[in-house]
Tab-separated table of C-alpha atoms in Angstrom:
chain	number	residue	atom	x	y	z
A	1	UNK	CA	81.719	-166.655	263.743
A	2	UNK	CA	81.858	-164.775	260.808
A	3	UNK	CA	80.283	-167.216	258.785
A	4	UNK	CA	77.368	-166.636	261.674
A	5	UNK	CA	76.797	-162.900	261.086
A	6	UNK	CA	77.232	-163.026	257.377
A	7	UNK	CA	74.256	-165.741	257.655
A	8	UNK	CA	72.245	-163.136	260.082
A	9	UNK	CA	73.002	-160.393	257.686
A	10	UNK	CA	71.229	-161.831	254.636
A	11	UNK	CA	68.364	-163.202	256.537
A	12	UNK	CA	67.840	-159.405	257.773
A	13	UNK	CA	68.011	-158.646	254.429
A	14	UNK	CA	65.698	-160.644	252.735
A	15	UNK	CA	63.305	-160.201	255.643
A	16	UNK	CA	63.877	-156.328	255.151
A	17	UNK	CA	63.155	-156.974	251.358
A	18	UNK	CA	59.955	-158.862	252.127
A	19	UNK	CA	58.684	-156.297	254.032
A	20	UNK	CA	58.662	-153.634	251.184
A	21	UNK	CA	57.358	-155.544	248.811
A	22	UNK	CA	54.161	-157.904	248.564
A	23	UNK	CA	55.887	-160.712	247.068
A	24	UNK	CA	58.873	-161.814	245.888
A	25	UNK	CA	58.159	-161.487	242.454
A	26	UNK	CA	56.472	-158.182	243.205
A	27	UNK	CA	58.231	-154.709	242.113
A	28	UNK	CA	58.867	-152.564	244.964
A	29	UNK	CA	56.354	-149.803	244.898
A	30	UNK	CA	53.860	-151.642	242.802
A	31	UNK	CA	51.044	-150.975	244.825
A	32	UNK	CA	51.269	-147.209	245.249
A	33	UNK	CA	51.837	-146.863	241.186
A	34	UNK	CA	48.906	-148.549	239.703
A	35	UNK	CA	50.529	-148.498	236.014
A	36	UNK	CA	49.163	-144.865	235.059
A	37	UNK	CA	52.285	-142.668	236.552
A	38	UNK	CA	53.599	-140.676	234.215
A	39	UNK	CA	51.085	-141.188	231.348
A	40	UNK	CA	50.071	-137.266	231.015
A	41	UNK	CA	53.565	-136.484	230.652
A	42	UNK	CA	53.933	-139.532	228.271
A	43	UNK	CA	50.724	-138.109	226.252
A	44	UNK	CA	52.021	-134.746	225.939
A	45	UNK	CA	55.557	-135.604	225.091
A	46	UNK	CA	53.954	-138.041	221.989
A	47	UNK	CA	51.782	-135.605	220.529
A	48	UNK	CA	54.783	-132.915	220.673
A	49	UNK	CA	56.873	-135.202	219.049
A	50	UNK	CA	54.468	-136.210	216.409
A	51	UNK	CA	53.944	-140.133	217.455
A	52	UNK	CA	50.753	-139.560	218.190
A	53	UNK	CA	48.337	-138.466	215.690
A	54	UNK	CA	46.775	-135.027	216.198
A	55	UNK	CA	43.342	-136.200	214.975
A	56	UNK	CA	43.191	-139.118	217.503
A	57	UNK	CA	44.047	-136.461	220.401
A	58	UNK	CA	41.226	-134.219	219.427
A	59	UNK	CA	38.779	-136.986	218.701
A	60	UNK	CA	39.372	-138.405	222.474
A	61	UNK	CA	38.773	-134.774	223.554
A	62	UNK	CA	35.969	-133.971	221.600
A	63	UNK	CA	33.895	-137.273	222.629
A	64	UNK	CA	35.368	-136.662	226.307
A	65	UNK	CA	33.569	-133.681	226.574
A	66	UNK	CA	31.209	-132.904	224.165
A	67	UNK	CA	27.923	-135.101	223.150
A	68	UNK	CA	28.686	-136.754	219.542
A	69	UNK	CA	25.149	-138.506	219.070
A	70	UNK	CA	21.617	-137.390	218.748
A	71	UNK	CA	18.646	-139.360	218.207
A	72	UNK	CA	15.434	-139.060	215.657
A	73	UNK	CA	11.902	-140.166	215.731
A	74	UNK	CA	11.017	-143.231	213.579
A	75	UNK	CA	11.125	-143.093	209.526
A	76	UNK	CA	12.424	-139.085	210.257
A	77	UNK	CA	15.201	-136.661	209.740
A	78	UNK	CA	13.758	-134.363	211.430
A	79	UNK	CA	15.796	-132.705	214.325
A	80	UNK	CA	14.271	-132.523	217.739
A	81	UNK	CA	14.607	-129.621	220.345
A	82	UNK	CA	16.990	-132.244	222.014
A	83	UNK	CA	18.956	-132.796	218.921
A	84	UNK	CA	19.270	-128.957	218.465
A	85	UNK	CA	20.868	-128.275	221.643
A	86	UNK	CA	23.155	-131.173	221.228
A	87	UNK	CA	24.490	-129.794	218.007
A	88	UNK	CA	24.996	-126.136	219.412
A	89	UNK	CA	26.932	-127.752	222.294
A	90	UNK	CA	28.977	-129.377	219.545
A	91	UNK	CA	29.364	-125.999	217.342
A	92	UNK	CA	30.502	-124.172	220.397
A	93	UNK	CA	33.429	-126.846	220.839
A	94	UNK	CA	33.706	-126.775	216.594
A	95	UNK	CA	34.308	-122.931	216.748
A	96	UNK	CA	36.934	-123.377	219.541
A	97	UNK	CA	39.346	-125.158	216.943
A	98	UNK	CA	39.227	-123.451	213.425
A	99	UNK	CA	41.972	-125.939	212.152
A	100	UNK	CA	39.879	-129.081	212.543
A	101	UNK	CA	37.061	-130.732	210.340
A	102	UNK	CA	34.595	-132.967	211.355
A	103	UNK	CA	32.142	-135.660	209.672
A	104	UNK	CA	28.625	-136.763	210.634
A	105	UNK	CA	27.830	-139.986	210.048
A	106	UNK	CA	23.842	-141.101	209.715
A	107	UNK	CA	22.343	-144.260	210.900
A	108	UNK	CA	18.919	-145.668	211.225
A	109	UNK	CA	17.398	-148.739	213.123
A	110	UNK	CA	17.006	-152.436	211.206
A	111	UNK	CA	13.142	-151.452	209.883
A	112	UNK	CA	13.146	-151.327	206.133
A	113	UNK	CA	15.226	-152.026	203.127
A	114	UNK	CA	18.388	-151.259	203.074
A	115	UNK	CA	18.619	-148.939	200.248
A	116	UNK	CA	16.247	-147.108	202.134
A	117	UNK	CA	17.658	-146.898	205.203
A	118	UNK	CA	20.846	-145.720	203.968
A	119	UNK	CA	19.172	-142.606	201.649
A	120	UNK	CA	17.511	-142.067	205.262
A	121	UNK	CA	20.803	-142.368	207.209
A	122	UNK	CA	22.027	-139.889	204.572
A	123	UNK	CA	19.112	-137.107	205.436
A	124	UNK	CA	19.541	-137.354	208.908
A	125	UNK	CA	23.579	-136.457	208.347
A	126	UNK	CA	22.525	-133.935	206.034
A	127	UNK	CA	20.092	-132.379	208.657
A	128	UNK	CA	22.710	-132.153	211.524
A	129	UNK	CA	25.221	-130.538	209.218
A	130	UNK	CA	22.649	-127.672	207.976
A	131	UNK	CA	21.844	-126.948	211.504
A	132	UNK	CA	25.938	-126.798	212.455
A	133	UNK	CA	26.039	-124.716	209.766
A	134	UNK	CA	23.046	-122.485	210.561
A	135	UNK	CA	25.396	-121.938	213.668
A	136	UNK	CA	28.447	-120.461	211.744
A	137	UNK	CA	30.465	-123.294	211.458
A	138	UNK	CA	31.772	-123.284	207.751
A	139	UNK	CA	30.370	-125.896	205.202
A	140	UNK	CA	34.226	-126.508	204.543
A	141	UNK	CA	34.977	-127.712	207.998
A	142	UNK	CA	32.011	-129.889	208.642
A	143	UNK	CA	30.228	-132.578	205.579
A	144	UNK	CA	27.959	-135.798	205.706
A	145	UNK	CA	29.824	-137.734	204.019
A	146	UNK	CA	28.758	-141.165	204.660
A	147	UNK	CA	25.530	-143.041	205.689
A	148	UNK	CA	25.962	-146.311	207.191
A	149	UNK	CA	22.185	-146.993	207.125
A	150	UNK	CA	21.361	-149.670	209.329
A	151	UNK	CA	24.702	-151.616	209.335
A	152	UNK	CA	25.506	-150.755	212.579
A	153	UNK	CA	23.492	-150.861	214.910
A	154	UNK	CA	23.783	-150.001	218.846
A	155	UNK	CA	21.002	-152.157	219.927
A	156	UNK	CA	20.622	-155.630	217.675
A	157	UNK	CA	16.898	-156.067	217.435
A	158	UNK	CA	14.469	-155.572	214.103
A	159	UNK	CA	12.109	-153.900	215.855
A	160	UNK	CA	11.930	-149.997	216.020
A	161	UNK	CA	14.744	-148.749	218.273
A	162	UNK	CA	15.355	-144.932	219.059
A	163	UNK	CA	18.978	-145.670	220.208
A	164	UNK	CA	19.850	-146.856	216.465
A	165	UNK	CA	18.399	-143.945	214.874
A	166	UNK	CA	20.999	-141.493	215.201
A	167	UNK	CA	24.010	-139.580	213.535
A	168	UNK	CA	27.437	-139.407	215.384
A	169	UNK	CA	29.769	-136.262	214.698
A	170	UNK	CA	33.373	-137.299	214.839
A	171	UNK	CA	37.107	-135.626	214.247
A	172	UNK	CA	37.610	-136.219	210.715
A	173	UNK	CA	41.565	-133.854	210.118
A	174	UNK	CA	42.523	-131.158	209.771
A	175	UNK	CA	42.263	-128.408	207.158
A	176	UNK	CA	44.736	-128.157	204.668
A	177	UNK	CA	45.644	-124.422	205.499
A	178	UNK	CA	46.584	-125.348	208.879
A	179	UNK	CA	50.423	-125.105	208.833
A	180	UNK	CA	49.816	-124.322	212.926
A	181	UNK	CA	48.827	-128.309	212.762
A	182	UNK	CA	50.965	-129.405	210.517
A	183	UNK	CA	53.970	-127.765	211.781
A	184	UNK	CA	53.454	-129.800	215.063
A	185	UNK	CA	52.498	-126.788	217.283
A	186	UNK	CA	49.072	-128.448	219.067
A	187	UNK	CA	50.051	-126.951	222.348
A	188	UNK	CA	49.417	-123.327	220.428
A	189	UNK	CA	45.991	-124.521	219.755
A	190	UNK	CA	45.443	-125.541	223.742
A	191	UNK	CA	46.942	-122.870	224.809
A	192	UNK	CA	44.771	-120.409	222.671
A	193	UNK	CA	41.889	-121.697	223.719
A	194	UNK	CA	42.489	-121.824	227.202
A	195	UNK	CA	43.558	-118.507	227.325
A	196	UNK	CA	40.145	-117.661	225.804
A	197	UNK	CA	38.435	-119.966	228.349
A	198	UNK	CA	40.395	-117.560	230.988
A	199	UNK	CA	39.679	-114.230	230.434
A	200	UNK	CA	36.450	-112.774	232.609
A	201	UNK	CA	35.394	-109.308	231.915
A	202	UNK	CA	36.242	-106.355	234.102
A	203	UNK	CA	33.527	-105.683	236.901
A	204	UNK	CA	31.823	-102.069	236.386
A	205	UNK	CA	33.511	-99.487	238.237
A	206	UNK	CA	31.123	-97.992	240.836
A	207	UNK	CA	31.035	-94.168	241.531
A	208	UNK	CA	30.394	-93.804	245.349
A	209	UNK	CA	29.467	-90.057	246.363
A	210	UNK	CA	29.487	-88.570	249.654
A	211	UNK	CA	27.997	-85.119	251.030
A	212	UNK	CA	29.368	-83.143	253.095
A	213	UNK	CA	27.578	-80.803	255.448
A	214	UNK	CA	28.995	-77.571	256.947
A	215	UNK	CA	28.680	-77.102	260.623
A	216	UNK	CA	28.160	-73.313	262.376
């Protein structure tokens, strides 16, 4: 009799576990947690402990929040109005983080010689940097140091292609005189930007006058 109860208990336990999981080799709760539970906390811990490069964290944020690419007309390094608008958006982001440095990489399409396109790509990068500095960004924080010319096209075509004629702005690191970052206090940078964005102007006071008339 005791053996029968043991078998029934074991069978009930197996059925209960099967009801909780999808199959024998599936971890209980896997249907709820798709694998990203706790990623935000883990990422923040990696940043604070220095295990994740600060440049990677800022580069990911920059590419997620700001358009990093502008395009050019054929055989031209002149900025279009659309390009200027994108660069103004980049400048607004860059101003929030005075500790961060940026680089602008120039690219061309596949028309023309490699040497000519390398010079053209560099001129495009320099044009973007010149506009960013005209918006108040220090020359020591943004620079055109490399031209990829036509060696890294987005679209593999020998025909003129606007998407290949571009510059890309990227985070390159931190300024040497930024102990705030080097001491591992990345959170202070984020907190400062958060507080600054949360400030709202106080509404103007409105004076209300009332007139009292005397009675007889």
